[in-house]
């Protein structure tokens, strides 16, 4: 992770933590909080593992858009009006380099690829308009 990306991730974490949402921080370059990443995988911002902090409440909203690369969180969402938002993904999810980049769940299943339509349950948190994906995650 470059210095710029590490700084952006730290700022995002500080913003989100200030809102009471626990965010998992990578142990180091190429590592996720869950395991060491394989070649071609990359860290995305996720919530803390269950039981490690007070779980946040999950907002009951739904957002639809296109999965996109995001400098602050690894993978984000672009809405139909062209605006983009970083996403805090559920614990254990990772990114995989493509082309295009992929969103991978803890079982190893590819759930979406950059450019795919995606629907995320959850809600916006913090002043930075980051989406907390804590509900359903579906292609669409």
mmCIF file of N, CA and C in Angstrom:
data_model
loop_
_atom_site.group_PDB
_atom_site.id
_atom_site.type_symbol
_atom_site.label_atom_id
_atom_site.label_comp_id
_atom_site.label_asym_id
_atom_site.label_seq_id
_atom_site.Cartn_x
_atom_site.Cartn_y
_atom_site.Cartn_z
ATOM 1 N N UNK A 1 0.859 -1.165 0.000
ATOM 2 C CA UNK A 1 0.000 0.000 0.000
ATOM 3 C C UNK A 1 0.899 1.220 0.000
ATOM 4 N N UNK A 2 0.645 2.162 -0.910
ATOM 5 C CA UNK A 2 1.461 3.358 -0.992
ATOM 6 C C UNK A 2 1.218 4.238 0.226
ATOM 7 N N UNK A 3 2.135 5.185 0.441
ATOM 8 C CA UNK A 3 1.988 6.110 1.556
ATOM 9 C C UNK A 3 0.676 6.870 1.429
ATOM 10 N N UNK A 4 0.359 7.323 0.198
ATOM 11 C CA UNK A 4 -0.886 8.069 -0.026
ATOM 12 C C UNK A 4 -2.102 7.216 0.315
ATOM 13 N N UNK A 5 -2.126 5.975 -0.156
ATOM 14 C CA UNK A 5 -3.261 5.099 0.132
ATOM 15 C C UNK A 5 -3.354 4.776 1.615
ATOM 16 N N UNK A 6 -2.203 4.568 2.260
ATOM 17 C CA UNK A 6 -2.204 4.298 3.699
ATOM 18 C C UNK A 6 -2.746 5.502 4.466
ATOM 19 N N UNK A 7 -2.357 6.699 4.033
ATOM 20 C CA UNK A 7 -2.842 7.911 4.676
ATOM 21 C C UNK A 7 -4.349 8.051 4.482
ATOM 22 N N UNK A 8 -4.826 7.828 3.255
ATOM 23 C CA UNK A 8 -6.261 7.906 2.994
ATOM 24 C C UNK A 8 -7.025 6.875 3.808
ATOM 25 N N UNK A 9 -6.493 5.672 3.905
ATOM 26 C CA UNK A 9 -7.153 4.625 4.693
ATOM 27 C C UNK A 9 -7.201 5.011 6.165
ATOM 28 N N UNK A 10 -6.120 5.601 6.672
ATOM 29 C CA UNK A 10 -6.083 6.030 8.068
ATOM 30 C C UNK A 10 -7.095 7.135 8.321
ATOM 31 N N UNK A 11 -7.192 8.096 7.382
ATOM 32 C CA UNK A 11 -8.164 9.170 7.528
ATOM 33 C C UNK A 11 -9.585 8.630 7.492
ATOM 34 N N UNK A 12 -9.846 7.689 6.588
ATOM 35 C CA UNK A 12 -11.166 7.081 6.515
ATOM 36 C C UNK A 12 -11.482 6.362 7.827
ATOM 37 N N UNK A 13 -10.525 5.609 8.326
ATOM 38 C CA UNK A 13 -10.747 4.879 9.576
ATOM 39 C C UNK A 13 -11.017 5.846 10.721
ATOM 40 N N UNK A 14 -10.274 6.944 10.784
ATOM 41 C CA UNK A 14 -10.480 7.923 11.846
ATOM 42 C C UNK A 14 -11.872 8.534 11.741
ATOM 43 N N UNK A 15 -12.302 8.849 10.535
ATOM 44 C CA UNK A 15 -13.630 9.401 10.323
ATOM 45 C C UNK A 15 -14.699 8.404 10.739
ATOM 46 N N UNK A 16 -14.550 7.166 10.298
ATOM 47 C CA UNK A 16 -15.548 6.145 10.590
ATOM 48 C C UNK A 16 -15.543 5.795 12.068
ATOM 49 N N UNK A 17 -14.362 5.643 12.663
ATOM 50 C CA UNK A 17 -14.293 5.303 14.080
ATOM 51 C C UNK A 17 -14.913 6.401 14.923
ATOM 52 N N UNK A 18 -14.796 7.645 14.460
ATOM 53 C CA UNK A 18 -15.420 8.750 15.161
ATOM 54 C C UNK A 18 -16.934 8.635 15.162
ATOM 55 N N UNK A 19 -17.487 7.853 14.260
ATOM 56 C CA UNK A 19 -18.931 7.641 14.178
ATOM 57 C C UNK A 19 -19.351 6.381 14.912
ATOM 58 N N UNK A 20 -18.435 5.704 15.550
ATOM 59 C CA UNK A 20 -18.765 4.521 16.318
ATOM 60 C C UNK A 20 -18.822 3.239 15.516
ATOM 61 N N UNK A 21 -18.341 3.239 14.276
ATOM 62 C CA UNK A 21 -18.332 2.025 13.464
ATOM 63 C C UNK A 21 -16.937 1.432 13.508
ATOM 64 N N UNK A 22 -16.762 0.252 14.091
ATOM 65 C CA UNK A 22 -15.438 -0.346 14.144
ATOM 66 C C UNK A 22 -14.984 -0.817 12.765
ATOM 67 N N UNK A 23 -13.785 -0.405 12.365
ATOM 68 C CA UNK A 23 -13.232 -0.746 11.058
ATOM 69 C C UNK A 23 -11.992 -1.594 11.255
ATOM 70 N N UNK A 24 -11.886 -2.673 10.500
ATOM 71 C CA UNK A 24 -10.708 -3.533 10.566
ATOM 72 C C UNK A 24 -9.563 -2.865 9.830
ATOM 73 N N UNK A 25 -8.392 -2.867 10.424
ATOM 74 C CA UNK A 25 -7.212 -2.314 9.793
ATOM 75 C C UNK A 25 -6.277 -3.450 9.413
ATOM 76 N N UNK A 26 -5.699 -3.404 8.212
ATOM 77 C CA UNK A 26 -4.768 -4.451 7.817
ATOM 78 C C UNK A 26 -3.571 -4.506 8.750
ATOM 79 N N UNK A 27 -3.058 -5.698 8.975
ATOM 80 C CA UNK A 27 -1.883 -5.876 9.824
ATOM 81 C C UNK A 27 -0.626 -5.350 9.144
ATOM 82 N N UNK A 28 -0.626 -5.264 7.853
ATOM 83 C CA UNK A 28 0.516 -4.776 7.084
ATOM 84 C C UNK A 28 0.220 -4.927 5.615
ATOM 85 N N UNK A 29 1.133 -4.460 4.759
ATOM 86 C CA UNK A 29 0.891 -4.586 3.322
ATOM 87 C C UNK A 29 0.642 -6.042 2.927
ATOM 88 N N UNK A 30 -0.400 -6.256 2.138
ATOM 89 C CA UNK A 30 -0.687 -7.605 1.655
ATOM 90 C C UNK A 30 -1.356 -8.501 2.667
ATOM 91 N N UNK A 31 -1.836 -7.936 3.780
ATOM 92 C CA UNK A 31 -2.509 -8.761 4.776
ATOM 93 C C UNK A 31 -3.890 -8.202 5.049
ATOM 94 N N UNK A 32 -4.837 -9.075 5.232
ATOM 95 C CA UNK A 32 -6.161 -8.666 5.687
ATOM 96 C C UNK A 32 -6.231 -9.044 7.152
ATOM 97 N N UNK A 33 -7.211 -8.527 7.889
ATOM 98 C CA UNK A 33 -7.332 -8.926 9.290
ATOM 99 C C UNK A 33 -7.617 -10.411 9.443
ATOM 100 N N UNK A 34 -8.142 -11.057 8.403
ATOM 101 C CA UNK A 34 -8.527 -12.456 8.484
ATOM 102 C C UNK A 34 -7.384 -13.412 8.158
ATOM 103 N N UNK A 35 -6.565 -13.064 7.150
ATOM 104 C CA UNK A 35 -5.530 -13.982 6.685
ATOM 105 C C UNK A 35 -4.537 -13.231 5.819
ATOM 106 N N UNK A 36 -3.452 -13.895 5.476
ATOM 107 C CA UNK A 36 -2.509 -13.339 4.513
ATOM 108 C C UNK A 36 -3.122 -13.480 3.128
ATOM 109 N N UNK A 37 -3.030 -12.416 2.347
ATOM 110 C CA UNK A 37 -3.646 -12.430 1.028
ATOM 111 C C UNK A 37 -2.813 -13.221 0.033
ATOM 112 N N UNK A 38 -3.487 -13.863 -0.903
ATOM 113 C CA UNK A 38 -2.826 -14.565 -1.996
ATOM 114 C C UNK A 38 -2.409 -13.556 -3.056
ATOM 115 N N UNK A 39 -1.524 -13.971 -3.946
ATOM 116 C CA UNK A 39 -1.117 -13.111 -5.056
ATOM 117 C C UNK A 39 -2.360 -12.705 -5.838
ATOM 118 N N UNK A 40 -2.441 -11.451 -6.188
ATOM 119 C CA UNK A 40 -3.570 -10.947 -6.956
ATOM 120 C C UNK A 40 -4.720 -10.436 -6.107
ATOM 121 N N UNK A 41 -4.652 -10.595 -4.785
ATOM 122 C CA UNK A 41 -5.706 -10.102 -3.906
ATOM 123 C C UNK A 41 -5.268 -8.789 -3.272
ATOM 124 N N UNK A 42 -6.247 -7.969 -2.868
ATOM 125 C CA UNK A 42 -5.916 -6.721 -2.193
ATOM 126 C C UNK A 42 -6.903 -6.445 -1.068
ATOM 127 N N UNK A 43 -6.453 -5.634 -0.120
ATOM 128 C CA UNK A 43 -7.240 -5.309 1.060
ATOM 129 C C UNK A 43 -8.317 -4.292 0.688
ATOM 130 N N UNK A 44 -9.519 -4.509 1.168
ATOM 131 C CA UNK A 44 -10.575 -3.519 1.111
ATOM 132 C C UNK A 44 -10.968 -3.209 2.548
ATOM 133 N N UNK A 45 -11.536 -2.046 2.773
ATOM 134 C CA UNK A 45 -11.936 -1.662 4.125
ATOM 135 C C UNK A 45 -13.138 -2.500 4.545
ATOM 136 N N UNK A 46 -13.022 -3.125 5.724
ATOM 137 C CA UNK A 46 -14.115 -3.950 6.248
ATOM 138 C C UNK A 46 -14.421 -3.564 7.685
ATOM 139 N N UNK A 47 -15.551 -4.050 8.172
ATOM 140 C CA UNK A 47 -15.882 -3.904 9.583
ATOM 141 C C UNK A 47 -14.970 -4.827 10.389
ATOM 142 N N UNK A 48 -14.910 -4.605 11.688
ATOM 143 C CA UNK A 48 -14.140 -5.463 12.588
ATOM 144 C C UNK A 48 -14.751 -6.859 12.617
ATOM 145 N N UNK A 49 -13.948 -7.870 13.007
ATOM 146 C CA UNK A 49 -14.516 -9.218 13.130
ATOM 147 C C UNK A 49 -15.593 -9.246 14.209
ATOM 148 N N UNK A 50 -16.580 -10.110 14.044
ATOM 149 C CA UNK A 50 -17.629 -10.227 15.055
ATOM 150 C C UNK A 50 -17.025 -10.508 16.425
ATOM 151 N N UNK A 51 -17.553 -9.850 17.431
ATOM 152 C CA UNK A 51 -17.107 -10.075 18.800
ATOM 153 C C UNK A 51 -15.892 -9.269 19.213
ATOM 154 N N UNK A 52 -15.245 -8.534 18.284
ATOM 155 C CA UNK A 52 -14.048 -7.785 18.640
ATOM 156 C C UNK A 52 -14.365 -6.371 19.103
ATOM 157 N N UNK A 53 -15.561 -5.899 18.850
ATOM 158 C CA UNK A 53 -15.967 -4.561 19.257
ATOM 159 C C UNK A 53 -17.482 -4.542 19.338
ATOM 160 N N UNK A 54 -18.011 -3.464 19.864
ATOM 161 C CA UNK A 54 -19.450 -3.325 19.899
ATOM 162 C C UNK A 54 -19.960 -3.238 18.473
ATOM 163 N N UNK A 55 -20.830 -4.150 18.063
ATOM 164 C CA UNK A 55 -21.300 -4.108 16.674
ATOM 165 C C UNK A 55 -22.138 -2.867 16.429
ATOM 166 N N UNK A 56 -21.960 -2.254 15.243
ATOM 167 C CA UNK A 56 -22.779 -1.084 14.927
ATOM 168 C C UNK A 56 -24.194 -1.519 14.575
ATOM 169 N N UNK A 57 -25.132 -0.609 14.720
ATOM 170 C CA UNK A 57 -26.460 -0.873 14.202
ATOM 171 C C UNK A 57 -26.380 -0.805 12.684
ATOM 172 N N UNK A 58 -27.197 -1.556 12.014
ATOM 173 C CA UNK A 58 -27.172 -1.553 10.555
ATOM 174 C C UNK A 58 -28.314 -0.699 10.039
ATOM 175 N N UNK A 59 -27.992 0.410 9.354
ATOM 176 C CA UNK A 59 -29.064 1.216 8.770
ATOM 177 C C UNK A 59 -29.881 0.368 7.787
ATOM 178 N N UNK A 60 -31.145 0.702 7.652
ATOM 179 C CA UNK A 60 -32.044 -0.093 6.808
ATOM 180 C C UNK A 60 -32.314 0.600 5.476
ATOM 181 N N UNK A 61 -31.252 0.947 4.769
ATOM 182 C CA UNK A 61 -31.398 1.592 3.462
ATOM 183 C C UNK A 61 -30.848 0.659 2.386
ATOM 184 N N UNK A 62 -31.091 0.998 1.145
ATOM 185 C CA UNK A 62 -30.609 0.220 0.009
ATOM 186 C C UNK A 62 -30.062 1.193 -1.023
ATOM 187 N N UNK A 63 -28.911 0.871 -1.591
ATOM 188 C CA UNK A 63 -28.319 1.689 -2.637
ATOM 189 C C UNK A 63 -28.027 0.799 -3.831
ATOM 190 N N UNK A 64 -28.223 1.348 -5.012
ATOM 191 C CA UNK A 64 -27.926 0.623 -6.249
ATOM 192 C C UNK A 64 -26.957 1.448 -7.069
ATOM 193 N N UNK A 65 -26.061 0.772 -7.741
ATOM 194 C CA UNK A 65 -25.096 1.461 -8.586
ATOM 195 C C UNK A 65 -24.186 0.459 -9.258
ATOM 196 N N UNK A 66 -22.980 0.917 -9.565
ATOM 197 C CA UNK A 66 -21.990 0.102 -10.259
ATOM 198 C C UNK A 66 -20.769 -0.058 -9.365
ATOM 199 N N UNK A 67 -20.286 -1.290 -9.213
ATOM 200 C CA UNK A 67 -19.068 -1.523 -8.441
ATOM 201 C C UNK A 67 -17.913 -0.818 -9.142
ATOM 202 N N UNK A 68 -17.109 -0.093 -8.364
ATOM 203 C CA UNK A 68 -16.008 0.683 -8.921
ATOM 204 C C UNK A 68 -14.792 0.582 -8.011
ATOM 205 N N UNK A 69 -13.612 0.819 -8.565
ATOM 206 C CA UNK A 69 -12.415 0.925 -7.737
ATOM 207 C C UNK A 69 -12.527 2.209 -6.920
ATOM 208 N N UNK A 70 -12.028 2.186 -5.685
ATOM 209 C CA UNK A 70 -12.082 3.360 -4.812
ATOM 210 C C UNK A 70 -10.740 3.515 -4.113
ATOM 211 N N UNK A 71 -10.161 4.697 -4.177
ATOM 212 C CA UNK A 71 -8.822 4.930 -3.621
ATOM 213 C C UNK A 71 -8.789 4.786 -2.106
ATOM 214 N N UNK A 72 -9.865 5.143 -1.426
ATOM 215 C CA UNK A 72 -9.857 5.110 0.036
ATOM 216 C C UNK A 72 -10.211 3.743 0.606
ATOM 217 N N UNK A 73 -11.171 3.037 -0.008
ATOM 218 C CA UNK A 73 -11.644 1.785 0.587
ATOM 219 C C UNK A 73 -11.341 0.550 -0.251
ATOM 220 N N UNK A 74 -10.727 0.722 -1.408
ATOM 221 C CA UNK A 74 -10.406 -0.415 -2.269
ATOM 222 C C UNK A 74 -11.447 -0.631 -3.343
ATOM 223 N N UNK A 75 -12.699 -0.816 -2.928
ATOM 224 C CA UNK A 75 -13.820 -0.957 -3.855
ATOM 225 C C UNK A 75 -14.968 -0.104 -3.340
ATOM 226 N N UNK A 76 -15.677 0.540 -4.250
ATOM 227 C CA UNK A 76 -16.777 1.411 -3.867
ATOM 228 C C UNK A 76 -17.944 1.239 -4.815
ATOM 229 N N UNK A 77 -18.833 2.216 -4.795
ATOM 230 C CA UNK A 77 -20.028 2.181 -5.636
ATOM 231 C C UNK A 77 -20.198 3.532 -6.316
ATOM 232 N N UNK A 78 -20.551 3.478 -7.603
ATOM 233 C CA UNK A 78 -20.875 4.686 -8.350
ATOM 234 C C UNK A 78 -22.364 4.660 -8.640
ATOM 235 N N UNK A 79 -23.050 5.748 -8.246
ATOM 236 C CA UNK A 79 -24.488 5.829 -8.443
ATOM 237 C C UNK A 79 -24.804 6.322 -9.854
ATOM 238 N N UNK A 80 -26.067 6.229 -10.250
ATOM 239 C CA UNK A 80 -26.486 6.594 -11.608
ATOM 240 C C UNK A 80 -26.268 8.067 -11.923
ATOM 241 N N UNK A 81 -26.182 8.932 -10.887
ATOM 242 C CA UNK A 81 -25.934 10.355 -11.135
ATOM 243 C C UNK A 81 -24.449 10.659 -11.320
ATOM 244 N N UNK A 82 -23.602 9.621 -11.266
ATOM 245 C CA UNK A 82 -22.172 9.790 -11.482
ATOM 246 C C UNK A 82 -21.355 9.990 -10.219
ATOM 247 N N UNK A 83 -22.006 10.183 -9.067
ATOM 248 C CA UNK A 83 -21.261 10.329 -7.816
ATOM 249 C C UNK A 83 -20.812 8.958 -7.330
ATOM 250 N N UNK A 84 -19.681 8.955 -6.636
ATOM 251 C CA UNK A 84 -19.119 7.696 -6.116
ATOM 252 C C UNK A 84 -19.003 7.769 -4.605
ATOM 253 N N UNK A 85 -18.981 6.616 -3.982
ATOM 254 C CA UNK A 85 -18.841 6.516 -2.536
ATOM 255 C C UNK A 85 -17.952 5.327 -2.206
ATOM 256 N N UNK A 86 -17.088 5.500 -1.215
ATOM 257 C CA UNK A 86 -16.357 4.371 -0.670
ATOM 258 C C UNK A 86 -17.317 3.476 0.093
ATOM 259 N N UNK A 87 -16.946 2.225 0.269
ATOM 260 C CA UNK A 87 -17.802 1.263 0.970
ATOM 261 C C UNK A 87 -16.985 0.566 2.042
ATOM 262 N N UNK A 88 -17.567 0.412 3.214
ATOM 263 C CA UNK A 88 -17.009 -0.443 4.260
ATOM 264 C C UNK A 88 -17.750 -1.766 4.133
ATOM 265 N N UNK A 89 -17.013 -2.804 3.766
ATOM 266 C CA UNK A 89 -17.586 -4.116 3.453
ATOM 267 C C UNK A 89 -17.681 -4.969 4.711
ATOM 268 N N UNK A 90 -18.465 -6.042 4.684
ATOM 269 C CA UNK A 90 -18.504 -6.963 5.828
ATOM 270 C C UNK A 90 -17.123 -7.577 6.082
ATOM 271 N N UNK A 91 -16.879 -7.963 7.306
ATOM 272 C CA UNK A 91 -15.594 -8.554 7.683
ATOM 273 C C UNK A 91 -15.306 -9.797 6.856
ATOM 274 N N UNK A 92 -14.063 -9.938 6.436
ATOM 275 C CA UNK A 92 -13.624 -11.129 5.717
ATOM 276 C C UNK A 92 -13.690 -10.997 4.209
ATOM 277 N N UNK A 93 -14.308 -9.937 3.682
ATOM 278 C CA UNK A 93 -14.375 -9.728 2.244
ATOM 279 C C UNK A 93 -13.051 -9.129 1.770
ATOM 280 N N UNK A 94 -12.660 -9.418 0.538
ATOM 281 C CA UNK A 94 -11.411 -8.912 -0.039
ATOM 282 C C UNK A 94 -11.646 -8.488 -1.482
ATOM 283 N N UNK A 95 -10.655 -7.837 -2.052
ATOM 284 C CA UNK A 95 -10.657 -7.529 -3.471
ATOM 285 C C UNK A 95 -9.677 -8.441 -4.183
ATOM 286 N N UNK A 96 -9.927 -8.669 -5.450
ATOM 287 C CA UNK A 96 -9.009 -9.457 -6.271
ATOM 288 C C UNK A 96 -8.786 -8.681 -7.570
ATOM 289 N N UNK A 97 -7.492 -8.525 -7.939
ATOM 290 C CA UNK A 97 -7.169 -7.816 -9.169
ATOM 291 C C UNK A 97 -7.682 -8.599 -10.362
ATOM 292 N N UNK A 98 -8.135 -7.876 -11.381
ATOM 293 C CA UNK A 98 -8.678 -8.476 -12.586
ATOM 294 C C UNK A 98 -7.692 -8.416 -13.736
ATOM 295 N N UNK A 99 -8.069 -8.030 -14.895
ATOM 296 C CA UNK A 99 -9.156 -7.067 -15.068
ATOM 297 C C UNK A 99 -10.496 -7.774 -15.223
ATOM 298 N N UNK A 100 -11.569 -7.180 -14.797
ATOM 299 C CA UNK A 100 -11.620 -6.069 -13.851
ATOM 300 C C UNK A 100 -11.462 -6.578 -12.412
ATOM 301 N N UNK A 101 -11.279 -5.634 -11.472
ATOM 302 C CA UNK A 101 -11.185 -6.001 -10.054
ATOM 303 C C UNK A 101 -12.463 -6.708 -9.622
ATOM 304 N N UNK A 102 -12.336 -7.582 -8.630
ATOM 305 C CA UNK A 102 -13.467 -8.392 -8.170
ATOM 306 C C UNK A 102 -13.686 -8.206 -6.680
ATOM 307 N N UNK A 103 -14.937 -8.324 -6.258
ATOM 308 C CA UNK A 103 -15.322 -8.336 -4.852
ATOM 309 C C UNK A 103 -15.536 -9.792 -4.467
ATOM 310 N N UNK A 104 -14.804 -10.255 -3.441
ATOM 311 C CA UNK A 104 -14.787 -11.673 -3.073
ATOM 312 C C UNK A 104 -15.264 -11.825 -1.627
ATOM 313 N N UNK A 105 -16.213 -12.738 -1.403
ATOM 314 C CA UNK A 105 -16.717 -12.969 -0.050
ATOM 315 C C UNK A 105 -15.797 -13.939 0.700
ATOM 316 N N UNK A 106 -16.024 -14.147 2.001
ATOM 317 C CA UNK A 106 -15.132 -14.998 2.788
ATOM 318 C C UNK A 106 -15.014 -16.441 2.296
ATOM 319 N N UNK A 107 -16.007 -16.940 1.548
ATOM 320 C CA UNK A 107 -15.927 -18.313 1.040
ATOM 321 C C UNK A 107 -15.068 -18.397 -0.224
ATOM 322 N N UNK A 108 -14.671 -17.238 -0.766
ATOM 323 C CA UNK A 108 -13.874 -17.219 -1.989
ATOM 324 C C UNK A 108 -14.695 -16.999 -3.242
ATOM 325 N N UNK A 109 -16.010 -16.868 -3.088
ATOM 326 C CA UNK A 109 -16.888 -16.651 -4.243
ATOM 327 C C UNK A 109 -16.804 -15.205 -4.716
ATOM 328 N N UNK A 110 -16.688 -15.019 -6.020
ATOM 329 C CA UNK A 110 -16.712 -13.674 -6.600
ATOM 330 C C UNK A 110 -18.163 -13.209 -6.580
ATOM 331 N N UNK A 111 -18.417 -12.115 -5.867
ATOM 332 C CA UNK A 111 -19.776 -11.602 -5.724
ATOM 333 C C UNK A 111 -20.107 -10.528 -6.749
ATOM 334 N N UNK A 112 -19.074 -9.824 -7.246
ATOM 335 C CA UNK A 112 -19.283 -8.802 -8.285
ATOM 336 C C UNK A 112 -17.930 -8.420 -8.858
ATOM 337 N N UNK A 113 -17.967 -7.855 -10.049
ATOM 338 C CA UNK A 113 -16.771 -7.351 -10.715
ATOM 339 C C UNK A 113 -16.969 -5.861 -10.988
ATOM 340 N N UNK A 114 -15.869 -5.094 -10.998
ATOM 341 C CA UNK A 114 -15.961 -3.681 -11.322
ATOM 342 C C UNK A 114 -16.674 -3.548 -12.659
ATOM 343 N N UNK A 115 -17.666 -2.680 -12.681
ATOM 344 C CA UNK A 115 -18.498 -2.486 -13.867
ATOM 345 C C UNK A 115 -19.852 -3.163 -13.758
ATOM 346 N N UNK A 116 -19.983 -4.153 -12.829
ATOM 347 C CA UNK A 116 -21.278 -4.816 -12.611
ATOM 348 C C UNK A 116 -22.200 -3.912 -11.812
ATOM 349 N N UNK A 117 -23.502 -4.044 -12.077
ATOM 350 C CA UNK A 117 -24.490 -3.412 -11.217
ATOM 351 C C UNK A 117 -24.502 -4.135 -9.877
ATOM 352 N N UNK A 118 -24.715 -3.378 -8.794
ATOM 353 C CA UNK A 118 -24.698 -3.967 -7.457
ATOM 354 C C UNK A 118 -25.707 -3.240 -6.571
ATOM 355 N N UNK A 119 -26.334 -3.991 -5.649
ATOM 356 C CA UNK A 119 -27.245 -3.419 -4.654
ATOM 357 C C UNK A 119 -26.680 -3.747 -3.277
ATOM 358 N N UNK A 120 -26.610 -2.722 -2.423
ATOM 359 C CA UNK A 120 -26.033 -2.889 -1.096
ATOM 360 C C UNK A 120 -27.022 -2.424 -0.036
ATOM 361 N N UNK A 121 -27.309 -3.294 0.926
ATOM 362 C CA UNK A 121 -28.069 -2.882 2.093
ATOM 363 C C UNK A 121 -27.138 -2.198 3.072
ATOM 364 N N UNK A 122 -27.659 -1.289 3.863
ATOM 365 C CA UNK A 122 -26.842 -0.568 4.845
ATOM 366 C C UNK A 122 -27.219 0.889 4.884
ATOM 367 N N UNK A 123 -26.217 1.789 4.891
ATOM 368 C CA UNK A 123 -26.504 3.215 4.924
ATOM 369 C C UNK A 123 -25.241 4.044 4.960
ATOM 370 N N UNK A 124 -25.390 5.334 4.650
ATOM 371 C CA UNK A 124 -24.261 6.263 4.709
ATOM 372 C C UNK A 124 -23.918 6.570 6.150
ATOM 373 N N UNK A 125 -22.620 6.677 6.427
ATOM 374 C CA UNK A 125 -22.142 7.025 7.755
ATOM 375 C C UNK A 125 -21.087 8.112 7.632
ATOM 376 N N UNK A 126 -20.921 8.897 8.665
ATOM 377 C CA UNK A 126 -19.858 9.888 8.700
ATOM 378 C C UNK A 126 -20.052 11.008 7.703
ATOM 379 N N UNK A 127 -19.206 12.004 7.815
ATOM 380 C CA UNK A 127 -19.274 13.183 6.955
ATOM 381 C C UNK A 127 -18.753 12.892 5.552
ATOM 382 N N UNK A 128 -17.962 11.838 5.390
ATOM 383 C CA UNK A 128 -17.366 11.530 4.105
ATOM 384 C C UNK A 128 -18.267 10.770 3.158
ATOM 385 N N UNK A 129 -19.512 10.541 3.538
ATOM 386 C CA UNK A 129 -20.465 9.811 2.708
ATOM 387 C C UNK A 129 -19.947 8.429 2.322
ATOM 388 N N UNK A 130 -19.462 7.727 3.305
ATOM 389 C CA UNK A 130 -19.038 6.340 3.120
ATOM 390 C C UNK A 130 -20.228 5.439 3.408
ATOM 391 N N UNK A 131 -20.419 4.416 2.567
ATOM 392 C CA UNK A 131 -21.525 3.493 2.728
ATOM 393 C C UNK A 131 -21.102 2.323 3.600
ATOM 394 N N UNK A 132 -21.861 2.008 4.617
ATOM 395 C CA UNK A 132 -21.639 0.835 5.463
ATOM 396 C C UNK A 132 -22.486 -0.295 4.904
ATOM 397 N N UNK A 133 -21.844 -1.285 4.274
ATOM 398 C CA UNK A 133 -22.548 -2.423 3.661
ATOM 399 C C UNK A 133 -22.735 -3.508 4.699
ATOM 400 N N UNK A 134 -23.858 -3.450 5.391
ATOM 401 C CA UNK A 134 -24.097 -4.421 6.460
ATOM 402 C C UNK A 134 -25.392 -5.187 6.231
ATOM 403 N N UNK A 135 -26.058 -4.921 5.131
ATOM 404 C CA UNK A 135 -27.253 -5.676 4.768
ATOM 405 C C UNK A 135 -26.914 -6.602 3.611
ATOM 406 N N UNK A 136 -27.872 -6.870 2.785
ATOM 407 C CA UNK A 136 -27.639 -7.743 1.636
ATOM 408 C C UNK A 136 -26.714 -7.126 0.595
ATOM 409 N N UNK A 137 -25.972 -7.961 -0.101
ATOM 410 C CA UNK A 137 -25.090 -7.522 -1.185
ATOM 411 C C UNK A 137 -25.398 -8.418 -2.383
ATOM 412 N N UNK A 138 -25.967 -7.808 -3.411
ATOM 413 C CA UNK A 138 -26.416 -8.572 -4.573
ATOM 414 C C UNK A 138 -26.007 -7.879 -5.862
ATOM 415 N N UNK A 139 -25.772 -8.666 -6.912
ATOM 416 C CA UNK A 139 -25.608 -8.063 -8.230
ATOM 417 C C UNK A 139 -26.971 -7.666 -8.736
ATOM 418 N N UNK A 140 -26.998 -6.613 -9.540
ATOM 419 C CA UNK A 140 -28.289 -6.209 -10.069
ATOM 420 C C UNK A 140 -28.228 -4.990 -10.809
#
